[in-house]
Amino acid sequence: MLLQRCLRRTPVLRRQIPVKTPALSASQSVRHYYPETPLRPWSVNSLNDFTHCIIGGGVVGICIAARLAQIPGTRTILLERHGACGTETSSRNSEVIHAGLYYPKDSLKTKLCIEGARLLYELCPEAKIPHKRIGKWLLAQTPSQLADLESIHAHATSLGVPTRFIPPAEASTLEPNIYARCGILESPNTGIIDSHAFMNFMQSVLQEWDVDVVVGTLVTYIHKHPTDHYGGYKVVVGDRPLHDGSFITTDTLINAAGLGAVAVQNMLLPKERWRKAYFAKGTYFAYEGGQGKAGRLIYPAPEKGLGGLGTHLTIDMGGRVKFGPDVEWVDNPDDLTPSLERLDAAVDAVRQYMPGIDKAKLTPDYCGIRPKLGPKGSPFQDFYIKEEEGFPGFVNLLGIESPGLTSSLAIAEYVEELLYAPYRAGSGVEKKELTPEEEKEKEEEEKEGELLRAMLSYDGAMVQLNELKRLGKEVERLNREAGVEGVEVMVEEDEEEEEEDEEEEDHEWEERKGKQESTEDKKAESKKEKSKAGTHREQKSQNVRQGKKRDSKHKTGKK
């Protein structure tokens, strides 16, 4: 039923009265208030089905939808190709809350990771999401690796991210099973999180803010609407997009499709701006009896050009130890089968910092795929998050790998800023001076847009009758002033509600018709009576005049 309500072959004007009142269970950390947030200027009078359409139901897409749904006067839909949200990279990772140590100072990865970690640590206790700030050690086995750790320490200090070097004696006491020949750098702000619990919570936020979530829905075609169609995009889903595919229209389009993001952007952007997708597969290995082997996350010193952070030791919220992920460049992002062939290389990597590991207790556990923007050996690739030039309202997110989970809430804020910050008061954006005629026309369009949005509810249900009457009179007044005929507003309804409404309308029409006929009959009867009375009075007056004439003649004869 949800798919049928949200995806149609024929577009229908439907804007809801924005009732932004979530249940009390929604965390204050993900509530945002927009007392003066305007719609983008080209969507004030939009005839599109939705204000926001997010393609991709991973953790980033979910957070973006939750953020944008809270903007007044908007409606949001999230499309996910799999049967459930968060089944790709979002649930196949190390579940680490990163501190933001590795990336260039001015990069999005640094900015969004640091802010995202802060937001997560603020949200998790309030929303009762399992997490723990257990810290991380970075290990140097060679002098060159130690120099790299010193650079990371200086970089983190410049960012305000705490780090410190651990003395050997302290390290032996805290982690007797861990070996570091040249040095250990600690990141106390690194932690772990139950990513599934986090995504479940954020999906509950989507429900509270009335976001349409449609799963099992593969986007197959995207078309940019011309300006005279109020802008926006047509998004088609289905196996035969040019024939019988269902579609929705939207003011803004956010590509958060993860592993499929490059394919999605290539549907819309011109061919000269197409990209090629690259994928790095990572296998995780479970360690039987690993509880107690370490009390924090253990990472090797980063290796340039590797494509990952090395085969590290992680601990989940249940205390289970696992190693990984390794890096295997692949062409097929759907191959998520762990392979025993990767075990020997993983054991060699782990023995560099945990010599006593028992290979017999290691078994392949699960795999994840990282979306990459360049092939093996490429230099640093930042998150790509932009509103594409020439495609207003289309925000493109590419290469959202680690630290994507940590950054998810901050990415949502960043996307919202890209879409709306330039149009807020005091943003510094140069405004065009309008003529008095343009000002009047703009004011009339805004009023009409407000009326149209107010006349339609979220799920296509009829607005209360008294509200419709009031709005109808206002629309008629505006139309009379503008010298145009009335605007027909279509409301999408379920079949049963539509039949009931038609019956009520027929009944009301019959009553009004009967009253009108009765009134007309009374008027006709009254007119007839008045006519008879007038005739009677005229006859009486004539008789009086004739009588006076006879009396006058009689008097004259006597004389």
mmCIF file with all atom_site columns, N, CA, C and O in Angstrom, residues 440-487:
data_model
loop_
_atom_site.group_PDB
_atom_site.id
_atom_site.type_symbol
_atom_site.label_atom_id
_atom_site.label_alt_id
_atom_site.label_comp_id
_atom_site.label_asym_id
_atom_site.label_entity_id
_atom_site.label_seq_id
_atom_site.pdbx_PDB_ins_code
_atom_site.Cartn_x
_atom_site.Cartn_y
_atom_site.Cartn_z
_atom_site.occupancy
_atom_site.B_iso_or_equiv
_atom_site.pdbx_formal_charge
_atom_site.auth_seq_id
_atom_site.auth_comp_id
_atom_site.auth_asym_id
_atom_site.auth_atom_id
_atom_site.pdbx_PDB_model_num
ATOM 1   N N  . LYS A 1 440 ? 4.446   42.419 -6.210  1.00 0.00 ? 440 LYS A N  1
ATOM 2   C CA . LYS A 1 440 ? 3.043   42.043 -6.066  1.00 0.00 ? 440 LYS A CA 1
ATOM 3   C C  . LYS A 1 440 ? 2.815   40.624 -6.573  1.00 0.00 ? 440 LYS A C  1
ATOM 4   O O  . LYS A 1 440 ? 2.113   39.828 -5.940  1.00 0.00 ? 440 LYS A O  1
ATOM 5   N N  . GLU A 1 441 ? 3.417   40.316 -7.732  1.00 0.00 ? 441 GLU A N  1
ATOM 6   C CA . GLU A 1 441 ? 3.269   38.981 -8.299  1.00 0.00 ? 441 GLU A CA 1
ATOM 7   C C  . GLU A 1 441 ? 3.881   37.922 -7.378  1.00 0.00 ? 441 GLU A C  1
ATOM 8   O O  . GLU A 1 441 ? 3.295   36.858 -7.167  1.00 0.00 ? 441 GLU A O  1
ATOM 9   N N  . LYS A 1 442 ? 5.049   38.232 -6.810  1.00 0.00 ? 442 LYS A N  1
ATOM 10  C CA . LYS A 1 442 ? 5.703   37.297 -5.897  1.00 0.00 ? 442 LYS A CA 1
ATOM 11  C C  . LYS A 1 442 ? 4.845   37.067 -4.657  1.00 0.00 ? 442 LYS A C  1
ATOM 12  O O  . LYS A 1 442 ? 4.684   35.937 -4.183  1.00 0.00 ? 442 LYS A O  1
ATOM 13  N N  . GLU A 1 443 ? 4.282   38.169 -4.123  1.00 0.00 ? 443 GLU A N  1
ATOM 14  C CA . GLU A 1 443 ? 3.442   38.051 -2.938  1.00 0.00 ? 443 GLU A CA 1
ATOM 15  C C  . GLU A 1 443 ? 2.209   37.200 -3.214  1.00 0.00 ? 443 GLU A C  1
ATOM 16  O O  . GLU A 1 443 ? 1.833   36.349 -2.406  1.00 0.00 ? 443 GLU A O  1
ATOM 17  N N  . GLU A 1 444 ? 1.587   37.401 -4.384  1.00 0.00 ? 444 GLU A N  1
ATOM 18  C CA . GLU A 1 444 ? 0.413   36.608 -4.741  1.00 0.00 ? 444 GLU A CA 1
ATOM 19  C C  . GLU A 1 444 ? 0.776   35.130 -4.911  1.00 0.00 ? 444 GLU A C  1
ATOM 20  O O  . GLU A 1 444 ? 0.034   34.247 -4.485  1.00 0.00 ? 444 GLU A O  1
ATOM 21  N N  . GLU A 1 445 ? 1.937   34.861 -5.534  1.00 0.00 ? 445 GLU A N  1
ATOM 22  C CA . GLU A 1 445 ? 2.361   33.484 -5.718  1.00 0.00 ? 445 GLU A CA 1
ATOM 23  C C  . GLU A 1 445 ? 2.641   32.805 -4.380  1.00 0.00 ? 445 GLU A C  1
ATOM 24  O O  . GLU A 1 445 ? 2.301   31.637 -4.177  1.00 0.00 ? 445 GLU A O  1
ATOM 25  N N  . GLU A 1 446 ? 3.267   33.548 -3.448  1.00 0.00 ? 446 GLU A N  1
ATOM 26  C CA . GLU A 1 446 ? 3.552   32.970 -2.140  1.00 0.00 ? 446 GLU A CA 1
ATOM 27  C C  . GLU A 1 446 ? 2.260   32.675 -1.378  1.00 0.00 ? 446 GLU A C  1
ATOM 28  O O  . GLU A 1 446 ? 2.132   31.633 -0.732  1.00 0.00 ? 446 GLU A O  1
ATOM 29  N N  . LYS A 1 447 ? 1.299   33.600 -1.467  1.00 0.00 ? 447 LYS A N  1
ATOM 30  C CA . LYS A 1 447 ? 0.016   33.358 -0.799  1.00 0.00 ? 447 LYS A CA 1
ATOM 31  C C  . LYS A 1 447 ? -0.688  32.149 -1.391  1.00 0.00 ? 447 LYS A C  1
ATOM 32  O O  . LYS A 1 447 ? -1.219  31.302 -0.672  1.00 0.00 ? 447 LYS A O  1
ATOM 33  N N  . GLU A 1 448 ? -0.668  32.083 -2.733  1.00 0.00 ? 448 GLU A N  1
ATOM 34  C CA . GLU A 1 448 ? -1.311  30.947 -3.395  1.00 0.00 ? 448 GLU A CA 1
ATOM 35  C C  . GLU A 1 448 ? -0.611  29.650 -3.027  1.00 0.00 ? 448 GLU A C  1
ATOM 36  O O  . GLU A 1 448 ? -1.254  28.632 -2.783  1.00 0.00 ? 448 GLU A O  1
ATOM 37  N N  . GLY A 1 449 ? 0.725   29.692 -2.971  1.00 0.00 ? 449 GLY A N  1
ATOM 38  C CA . GLY A 1 449 ? 1.473   28.493 -2.585  1.00 0.00 ? 449 GLY A CA 1
ATOM 39  C C  . GLY A 1 449 ? 1.139   28.045 -1.177  1.00 0.00 ? 449 GLY A C  1
ATOM 40  O O  . GLY A 1 449 ? 0.981   26.859 -0.902  1.00 0.00 ? 449 GLY A O  1
ATOM 41  N N  . GLU A 1 450 ? 1.018   29.010 -0.255  1.00 0.00 ? 450 GLU A N  1
ATOM 42  C CA . GLU A 1 450 ? 0.646   28.684 1.119   1.00 0.00 ? 450 GLU A CA 1
ATOM 43  C C  . GLU A 1 450 ? -0.732  28.043 1.180   1.00 0.00 ? 450 GLU A C  1
ATOM 44  O O  . GLU A 1 450 ? -0.972  27.082 1.912   1.00 0.00 ? 450 GLU A O  1
ATOM 45  N N  . LEU A 1 451 ? -1.649  28.595 0.407   1.00 0.00 ? 451 LEU A N  1
ATOM 46  C CA . LEU A 1 451 ? -3.000  28.052 0.391   1.00 0.00 ? 451 LEU A CA 1
ATOM 47  C C  . LEU A 1 451 ? -3.017  26.639 -0.178  1.00 0.00 ? 451 LEU A C  1
ATOM 48  O O  . LEU A 1 451 ? -3.671  25.748 0.366   1.00 0.00 ? 451 LEU A O  1
ATOM 49  N N  . LEU A 1 452 ? -2.277  26.441 -1.270  1.00 0.00 ? 452 LEU A N  1
ATOM 50  C CA . LEU A 1 452 ? -2.246  25.116 -1.884  1.00 0.00 ? 452 LEU A CA 1
ATOM 51  C C  . LEU A 1 452 ? -1.633  24.083 -0.946  1.00 0.00 ? 452 LEU A C  1
ATOM 52  O O  . LEU A 1 452 ? -2.134  22.967 -0.825  1.00 0.00 ? 452 LEU A O  1
ATOM 53  N N  . ARG A 1 453 ? -0.558  24.467 -0.266  1.00 0.00 ? 453 ARG A N  1
ATOM 54  C CA . ARG A 1 453 ? 0.076   23.515 0.655   1.00 0.00 ? 453 ARG A CA 1
ATOM 55  C C  . ARG A 1 453 ? -0.839  23.203 1.829   1.00 0.00 ? 453 ARG A C  1
ATOM 56  O O  . ARG A 1 453 ? -0.873  22.089 2.332   1.00 0.00 ? 453 ARG A O  1
ATOM 57  N N  . ALA A 1 454 ? -1.576  24.217 2.275   1.00 0.00 ? 454 ALA A N  1
ATOM 58  C CA . ALA A 1 454 ? -2.455  24.022 3.418   1.00 0.00 ? 454 ALA A CA 1
ATOM 59  C C  . ALA A 1 454 ? -3.670  23.190 3.083   1.00 0.00 ? 454 ALA A C  1
ATOM 60  O O  . ALA A 1 454 ? -4.308  22.632 3.961   1.00 0.00 ? 454 ALA A O  1
ATOM 61  N N  . MET A 1 455 ? -4.028  23.115 1.793   1.00 0.00 ? 455 MET A N  1
ATOM 62  C CA . MET A 1 455 ? -5.253  22.428 1.401   1.00 0.00 ? 455 MET A CA 1
ATOM 63  C C  . MET A 1 455 ? -5.075  20.920 1.256   1.00 0.00 ? 455 MET A C  1
ATOM 64  O O  . MET A 1 455 ? -6.036  20.220 1.005   1.00 0.00 ? 455 MET A O  1
ATOM 65  N N  . LEU A 1 456 ? -3.862  20.445 1.375   1.00 0.00 ? 456 LEU A N  1
ATOM 66  C CA . LEU A 1 456 ? -3.627  19.014 1.196   1.00 0.00 ? 456 LEU A CA 1
ATOM 67  C C  . LEU A 1 456 ? -2.894  18.450 2.401   1.00 0.00 ? 456 LEU A C  1
ATOM 68  O O  . LEU A 1 456 ? -1.971  19.050 2.914   1.00 0.00 ? 456 LEU A O  1
ATOM 69  N N  . SER A 1 457 ? -3.306  17.304 2.860   1.00 0.00 ? 457 SER A N  1
ATOM 70  C CA . SER A 1 457 ? -2.681  16.692 4.022   1.00 0.00 ? 457 SER A CA 1
ATOM 71  C C  . SER A 1 457 ? -1.627  15.710 3.593   1.00 0.00 ? 457 SER A C  1
ATOM 72  O O  . SER A 1 457 ? -1.499  15.388 2.424   1.00 0.00 ? 457 SER A O  1
ATOM 73  N N  . TYR A 1 458 ? -0.858  15.203 4.577   1.00 0.00 ? 458 TYR A N  1
ATOM 74  C CA . TYR A 1 458 ? 0.296   14.339 4.311   1.00 0.00 ? 458 TYR A CA 1
ATOM 75  C C  . TYR A 1 458 ? -0.062  13.110 3.496   1.00 0.00 ? 458 TYR A C  1
ATOM 76  O O  . TYR A 1 458 ? 0.609   12.744 2.563   1.00 0.00 ? 458 TYR A O  1
ATOM 77  N N  . ASP A 1 459 ? -1.097  12.411 3.826   1.00 0.00 ? 459 ASP A N  1
ATOM 78  C CA . ASP A 1 459 ? -1.391  11.149 3.143   1.00 0.00 ? 459 ASP A CA 1
ATOM 79  C C  . ASP A 1 459 ? -2.538  11.271 2.162   1.00 0.00 ? 459 ASP A C  1
ATOM 80  O O  . ASP A 1 459 ? -3.128  10.287 1.749   1.00 0.00 ? 459 ASP A O  1
ATOM 81  N N  . GLY A 1 460 ? -2.853  12.480 1.741   1.00 0.00 ? 460 GLY A N  1
ATOM 82  C CA . GLY A 1 460 ? -3.883  12.657 0.738   1.00 0.00 ? 460 GLY A CA 1
ATOM 83  C C  . GLY A 1 460 ? -5.295  12.708 1.289   1.00 0.00 ? 460 GLY A C  1
ATOM 84  O O  . GLY A 1 460 ? -6.258  12.739 0.524   1.00 0.00 ? 460 GLY A O  1
ATOM 85  N N  . ALA A 1 461 ? -5.447  12.730 2.611   1.00 0.00 ? 461 ALA A N  1
ATOM 86  C CA . ALA A 1 461 ? -6.784  12.773 3.209   1.00 0.00 ? 461 ALA A CA 1
ATOM 87  C C  . ALA A 1 461 ? -7.381  14.173 3.048   1.00 0.00 ? 461 ALA A C  1
ATOM 88  O O  . ALA A 1 461 ? -6.683  15.172 2.915   1.00 0.00 ? 461 ALA A O  1
ATOM 89  N N  . MET A 1 462 ? -8.717  14.258 3.051   1.00 0.00 ? 462 MET A N  1
ATOM 90  C CA . MET A 1 462 ? -9.375  15.551 2.893   1.00 0.00 ? 462 MET A CA 1
ATOM 91  C C  . MET A 1 462 ? -9.127  16.423 4.122   1.00 0.00 ? 462 MET A C  1
ATOM 92  O O  . MET A 1 462 ? -9.160  15.962 5.248   1.00 0.00 ? 462 MET A O  1
ATOM 93  N N  . VAL A 1 463 ? -8.860  17.695 3.893   1.00 0.00 ? 463 VAL A N  1
ATOM 94  C CA . VAL A 1 463 ? -8.727  18.642 4.991   1.00 0.00 ? 463 VAL A CA 1
ATOM 95  C C  . VAL A 1 463 ? -10.116 18.884 5.569   1.00 0.00 ? 463 VAL A C  1
ATOM 96  O O  . VAL A 1 463 ? -11.125 18.699 4.903   1.00 0.00 ? 463 VAL A O  1
ATOM 97  N N  . GLN A 1 464 ? -10.204 19.291 6.822   1.00 0.00 ? 464 GLN A N  1
ATOM 98  C CA . GLN A 1 464 ? -11.493 19.493 7.470   1.00 0.00 ? 464 GLN A CA 1
ATOM 99  C C  . GLN A 1 464 ? -12.350 20.459 6.656   1.00 0.00 ? 464 GLN A C  1
ATOM 100 O O  . GLN A 1 464 ? -11.856 21.417 6.051   1.00 0.00 ? 464 GLN A O  1
ATOM 101 N N  . LEU A 1 465 ? -13.654 20.188 6.671   1.00 0.00 ? 465 LEU A N  1
ATOM 102 C CA . LEU A 1 465 ? -14.574 20.911 5.802   1.00 0.00 ? 465 LEU A CA 1
ATOM 103 C C  . LEU A 1 465 ? -14.558 22.414 6.056   1.00 0.00 ? 465 LEU A C  1
ATOM 104 O O  . LEU A 1 465 ? -14.533 23.212 5.125   1.00 0.00 ? 465 LEU A O  1
ATOM 105 N N  . ASN A 1 466 ? -14.526 22.821 7.312   1.00 0.00 ? 466 ASN A N  1
ATOM 106 C CA . ASN A 1 466 ? -14.538 24.252 7.588   1.00 0.00 ? 466 ASN A CA 1
ATOM 107 C C  . ASN A 1 466 ? -13.267 24.931 7.090   1.00 0.00 ? 466 ASN A C  1
ATOM 108 O O  . ASN A 1 466 ? -13.290 26.079 6.651   1.00 0.00 ? 466 ASN A O  1
ATOM 109 N N  . GLU A 1 467 ? -12.137 24.220 7.140   1.00 0.00 ? 467 GLU A N  1
ATOM 110 C CA . GLU A 1 467 ? -10.894 24.777 6.623   1.00 0.00 ? 467 GLU A CA 1
ATOM 111 C C  . GLU A 1 467 ? -10.964 24.913 5.109   1.00 0.00 ? 467 GLU A C  1
ATOM 112 O O  . GLU A 1 467 ? -10.492 25.901 4.534   1.00 0.00 ? 467 GLU A O  1
ATOM 113 N N  . LEU A 1 468 ? -11.569 23.914 4.453   1.00 0.00 ? 468 LEU A N  1
ATOM 114 C CA . LEU A 1 468 ? -11.723 23.969 3.005   1.00 0.00 ? 468 LEU A CA 1
ATOM 115 C C  . LEU A 1 468 ? -12.581 25.157 2.592   1.00 0.00 ? 468 LEU A C  1
ATOM 116 O O  . LEU A 1 468 ? -12.291 25.845 1.608   1.00 0.00 ? 468 LEU A O  1
ATOM 117 N N  . LYS A 1 469 ? -13.677 25.406 3.340   1.00 0.00 ? 469 LYS A N  1
ATOM 118 C CA . LYS A 1 469 ? -14.560 26.527 3.010   1.00 0.00 ? 469 LYS A CA 1
ATOM 119 C C  . LYS A 1 469 ? -13.814 27.856 3.132   1.00 0.00 ? 469 LYS A C  1
ATOM 120 O O  . LYS A 1 469 ? -13.899 28.722 2.260   1.00 0.00 ? 469 LYS A O  1
ATOM 121 N N  . ARG A 1 470 ? -13.056 27.986 4.238   1.00 0.00 ? 470 ARG A N  1
ATOM 122 C CA . ARG A 1 470 ? -12.324 29.226 4.445   1.00 0.00 ? 470 ARG A CA 1
ATOM 123 C C  . ARG A 1 470 ? -11.278 29.441 3.350   1.00 0.00 ? 470 ARG A C  1
ATOM 124 O O  . ARG A 1 470 ? -11.159 30.530 2.783   1.00 0.00 ? 470 ARG A O  1
ATOM 125 N N  . LEU A 1 471 ? -10.543 28.379 3.053   1.00 0.00 ? 471 LEU A N  1
ATOM 126 C CA . LEU A 1 471 ? -9.507  28.471 2.033   1.00 0.00 ? 471 LEU A CA 1
ATOM 127 C C  . LEU A 1 471 ? -10.111 28.695 0.649   1.00 0.00 ? 471 LEU A C  1
ATOM 128 O O  . LEU A 1 471 ? -9.557  29.427 -0.175  1.00 0.00 ? 471 LEU A O  1
ATOM 129 N N  . GLY A 1 472 ? -11.261 28.053 0.390   1.00 0.00 ? 472 GLY A N  1
ATOM 130 C CA . GLY A 1 472 ? -11.922 28.233 -0.897  1.00 0.00 ? 472 GLY A CA 1
ATOM 131 C C  . GLY A 1 472 ? -12.320 29.678 -1.122  1.00 0.00 ? 472 GLY A C  1
ATOM 132 O O  . GLY A 1 472 ? -12.146 30.226 -2.223  1.00 0.00 ? 472 GLY A O  1
ATOM 133 N N  . LYS A 1 473 ? -12.848 30.328 -0.089  1.00 0.00 ? 473 LYS A N  1
ATOM 134 C CA . LYS A 1 473 ? -13.225 31.738 -0.209  1.00 0.00 ? 473 LYS A CA 1
ATOM 135 C C  . LYS A 1 473 ? -11.995 32.605 -0.458  1.00 0.00 ? 473 LYS A C  1
ATOM 136 O O  . LYS A 1 473 ? -12.030 33.553 -1.227  1.00 0.00 ? 473 LYS A O  1
ATOM 137 N N  . GLU A 1 474 ? -10.905 32.255 0.255   1.00 0.00 ? 474 GLU A N  1
ATOM 138 C CA . GLU A 1 474 ? -9.690  33.042 0.072   1.00 0.00 ? 474 GLU A CA 1
ATOM 139 C C  . GLU A 1 474 ? -9.127  32.896 -1.340  1.00 0.00 ? 474 GLU A C  1
ATOM 140 O O  . GLU A 1 474 ? -8.672  33.867 -1.951  1.00 0.00 ? 474 GLU A O  1
ATOM 141 N N  . VAL A 1 475 ? -9.169  31.662 -1.860  1.00 0.00 ? 475 VAL A N  1
ATOM 142 C CA . VAL A 1 475 ? -8.694  31.416 -3.224  1.00 0.00 ? 475 VAL A CA 1
ATOM 143 C C  . VAL A 1 475 ? -9.557  32.176 -4.221  1.00 0.00 ? 475 VAL A C  1
ATOM 144 O O  . VAL A 1 475 ? -9.043  32.780 -5.175  1.00 0.00 ? 475 VAL A O  1
ATOM 145 N N  . GLU A 1 476 ? -10.886 32.154 -4.020  1.00 0.00 ? 476 GLU A N  1
ATOM 146 C CA . GLU A 1 476 ? -11.777 32.886 -4.912  1.00 0.00 ? 476 GLU A CA 1
ATOM 147 C C  . GLU A 1 476 ? -11.486 34.383 -4.880  1.00 0.00 ? 476 GLU A C  1
ATOM 148 O O  . GLU A 1 476 ? -11.495 35.052 -5.915  1.00 0.00 ? 476 GLU A O  1
ATOM 149 N N  . ARG A 1 477 ? -11.210 34.910 -3.685  1.00 0.00 ? 477 ARG A N  1
ATOM 150 C CA . ARG A 1 477 ? -10.896 36.334 -3.569  1.00 0.00 ? 477 ARG A CA 1
ATOM 151 C C  . ARG A 1 477 ? -9.616  36.673 -4.333  1.00 0.00 ? 477 ARG A C  1
ATOM 152 O O  . ARG A 1 477 ? -9.563  37.665 -5.069  1.00 0.00 ? 477 ARG A O  1
ATOM 153 N N  . LEU A 1 478 ? -8.594  35.813 -4.160  1.00 0.00 ? 478 LEU A N  1
ATOM 154 C CA . LEU A 1 478 ? -7.327  36.045 -4.858  1.00 0.00 ? 478 LEU A CA 1
ATOM 155 C C  . LEU A 1 478 ? -7.511  35.954 -6.369  1.00 0.00 ? 478 LEU A C  1
ATOM 156 O O  . LEU A 1 478 ? -6.929  36.729 -7.134  1.00 0.00 ? 478 LEU A O  1
ATOM 157 N N  . ASN A 1 479 ? -8.329  35.001 -6.783  1.00 0.00 ? 479 ASN A N  1
ATOM 158 C CA . ASN A 1 479 ? -8.582  34.842 -8.217  1.00 0.00 ? 479 ASN A CA 1
ATOM 159 C C  . ASN A 1 479 ? -9.314  36.045 -8.799  1.00 0.00 ? 479 ASN A C  1
ATOM 160 O O  . ASN A 1 479 ? -9.035  36.475 -9.925  1.00 0.00 ? 479 ASN A O  1
ATOM 161 N N  . ARG A 1 480 ? -10.278 36.572 -8.057  1.00 0.00 ? 480 ARG A N  1
ATOM 162 C CA . ARG A 1 480 ? -11.010 37.759 -8.527  1.00 0.00 ? 480 ARG A CA 1
ATOM 163 C C  . ARG A 1 480 ? -10.067 38.948 -8.671  1.00 0.00 ? 480 ARG A C  1
ATOM 164 O O  . ARG A 1 480 ? -10.132 39.698 -9.633  1.00 0.00 ? 480 ARG A O  1
ATOM 165 N N  . GLU A 1 481 ? -9.172  39.099 -7.686  1.00 0.00 ? 481 GLU A N  1
ATOM 166 C CA . GLU A 1 481 ? -8.223  40.199 -7.753  1.00 0.00 ? 481 GLU A CA 1
ATOM 167 C C  . GLU A 1 481 ? -7.270  40.039 -8.929  1.00 0.00 ? 481 GLU A C  1
ATOM 168 O O  . GLU A 1 481 ? -6.863  41.014 -9.558  1.00 0.00 ? 481 GLU A O  1
ATOM 169 N N  . ALA A 1 482 ? -6.899  38.759 -9.194  1.00 0.00 ? 482 ALA A N  1
ATOM 170 C CA . ALA A 1 482 ? -5.960  38.503 -10.291 1.00 0.00 ? 482 ALA A CA 1
ATOM 171 C C  . ALA A 1 482 ? -6.656  38.451 -11.644 1.00 0.00 ? 482 ALA A C  1
ATOM 172 O O  . ALA A 1 482 ? -5.989  38.420 -12.691 1.00 0.00 ? 482 ALA A O  1
ATOM 173 N N  . GLY A 1 483 ? -7.982  38.373 -11.630 1.00 0.00 ? 483 GLY A N  1
ATOM 174 C CA . GLY A 1 483 ? -8.730  38.330 -12.884 1.00 0.00 ? 483 GLY A CA 1
ATOM 175 C C  . GLY A 1 483 ? -8.622  37.016 -13.613 1.00 0.00 ? 483 GLY A C  1
ATOM 176 O O  . GLY A 1 483 ? -8.662  36.970 -14.840 1.00 0.00 ? 483 GLY A O  1
ATOM 177 N N  . VAL A 1 484 ? -8.451  35.914 -12.857 1.00 0.00 ? 484 VAL A N  1
ATOM 178 C CA . VAL A 1 484 ? -8.354  34.592 -13.475 1.00 0.00 ? 484 VAL A CA 1
ATOM 179 C C  . VAL A 1 484 ? -9.408  33.689 -12.882 1.00 0.00 ? 484 VAL A C  1
ATOM 180 O O  . VAL A 1 484 ? -9.994  33.975 -11.844 1.00 0.00 ? 484 VAL A O  1
ATOM 181 N N  . GLU A 1 485 ? -9.613  32.570 -13.586 1.00 0.00 ? 485 GLU A N  1
ATOM 182 C CA . GLU A 1 485 ? -10.571 31.591 -13.105 1.00 0.00 ? 485 GLU A CA 1
ATOM 183 C C  . GLU A 1 485 ? -9.981  30.804 -11.955 1.00 0.00 ? 485 GLU A C  1
ATOM 184 O O  . GLU A 1 485 ? -8.767  30.780 -11.737 1.00 0.00 ? 485 GLU A O  1
ATOM 185 N N  . GLY A 1 486 ? -10.824 30.108 -11.228 1.00 0.00 ? 486 GLY A N  1
ATOM 186 C CA . GLY A 1 486 ? -10.412 29.379 -10.050 1.00 0.00 ? 486 GLY A CA 1
ATOM 187 C C  . GLY A 1 486 ? -9.397  28.289 -10.342 1.00 0.00 ? 486 GLY A C  1
ATOM 188 O O  . GLY A 1 486 ? -9.330  27.753 -11.422 1.00 0.00 ? 486 GLY A O  1
ATOM 189 N N  . VAL A 1 487 ? -8.589  27.974 -9.337  1.00 0.00 ? 487 VAL A N  1
ATOM 190 C CA . VAL A 1 487 ? -7.580  26.923 -9.438  1.00 0.00 ? 487 VAL A CA 1
ATOM 191 C C  . VAL A 1 487 ? -8.170  25.622 -8.926  1.00 0.00 ? 487 VAL A C  1
ATOM 192 O O  . VAL A 1 487 ? -8.700  25.569 -7.816  1.00 0.00 ? 487 VAL A O  1
#
